[in-house]
Every structure is written in C-alpha cells, then in structure tokens.
C-alpha cells in the first residue's frame, strides 16, 4: 500500500486499517451464520419433500 511508505503518516490511517480488519471479520462471521441458516432451511426442505 502507498500509505505505508509516507514518513508523516496520518495516525488515523492505522486505526482505519484496524477497523477494516475487524469489519471484514464481522462480515465473514455474518456470512457464515447466513450460510448455516440457509443450509439448515434447505436441508429441512429436502427432508420435508422426502
């Protein structure tokens, strides 16, 4: 990233990077929960049809 080379780096940039990392972690967790819920619904639907 170009930000890392700047000698007079704005102190908010590392904070934003950390927030983005935390945010992406939350997105992964939310996607995983959605996947599990959808998978359960699909599985229950398959069982209902059989």
CSV table of C-alpha atoms in Angstrom, one decimal:
chain,number,residue,atom,x,y,z
A,1,UNK,CA,0.0,0.0,0.0
A,2,UNK,CA,1.2,3.6,-0.7
A,3,UNK,CA,0.2,4.7,2.8
A,4,UNK,CA,2.9,2.6,4.5
A,5,UNK,CA,5.8,4.5,2.7
A,6,UNK,CA,4.7,8.0,3.8
A,7,UNK,CA,7.1,9.3,6.6
A,8,UNK,CA,4.5,11.6,8.1
A,9,UNK,CA,1.7,9.1,8.2
A,10,UNK,CA,-1.7,10.3,9.5
A,11,UNK,CA,-2.4,8.5,12.8
A,12,UNK,CA,-6.0,7.8,11.7
A,13,UNK,CA,-4.9,5.5,8.9
A,14,UNK,CA,-3.7,2.6,11.1
A,15,UNK,CA,-6.9,3.0,13.1
A,16,UNK,CA,-9.0,2.8,9.9
A,17,UNK,CA,-7.0,-0.3,8.8
A,18,UNK,CA,-7.7,-2.0,12.1
A,19,UNK,CA,-11.4,-1.1,11.9
A,20,UNK,CA,-11.5,-2.5,8.3
A,21,UNK,CA,-9.9,-5.7,9.6
A,22,UNK,CA,-12.4,-6.0,12.4
A,23,UNK,CA,-15.2,-5.2,10.0
A,24,UNK,CA,-14.1,-7.8,7.5
A,25,UNK,CA,-14.0,-10.4,10.3
A,26,UNK,CA,-17.6,-9.5,11.2
A,27,UNK,CA,-18.6,-9.8,7.6
A,28,UNK,CA,-17.1,-13.3,7.5
A,29,UNK,CA,-19.0,-14.3,10.7
A,30,UNK,CA,-22.3,-12.9,9.3
A,31,UNK,CA,-21.8,-14.7,6.0
A,32,UNK,CA,-21.1,-17.9,7.9
A,33,UNK,CA,-24.2,-17.6,10.0
A,34,UNK,CA,-26.3,-16.8,7.0
A,35,UNK,CA,-24.8,-19.9,5.2
A,36,UNK,CA,-25.6,-22.1,8.2
A,37,UNK,CA,-29.2,-20.8,8.4
A,38,UNK,CA,-29.8,-21.2,4.7
A,39,UNK,CA,-28.2,-24.7,4.7
A,40,UNK,CA,-30.5,-25.7,7.6
A,41,UNK,CA,-33.6,-24.4,5.7
A,42,UNK,CA,-32.5,-26.2,2.5
A,43,UNK,CA,-31.9,-29.4,4.5
A,44,UNK,CA,-35.3,-29.2,6.2
A,45,UNK,CA,-36.9,-28.6,2.8
A,46,UNK,CA,-35.2,-31.7,1.4
A,47,UNK,CA,-36.4,-33.7,4.4
A,48,UNK,CA,-39.9,-32.4,4.0
A,49,UNK,CA,-40.0,-33.4,0.3
A,50,UNK,CA,-38.8,-36.9,1.1
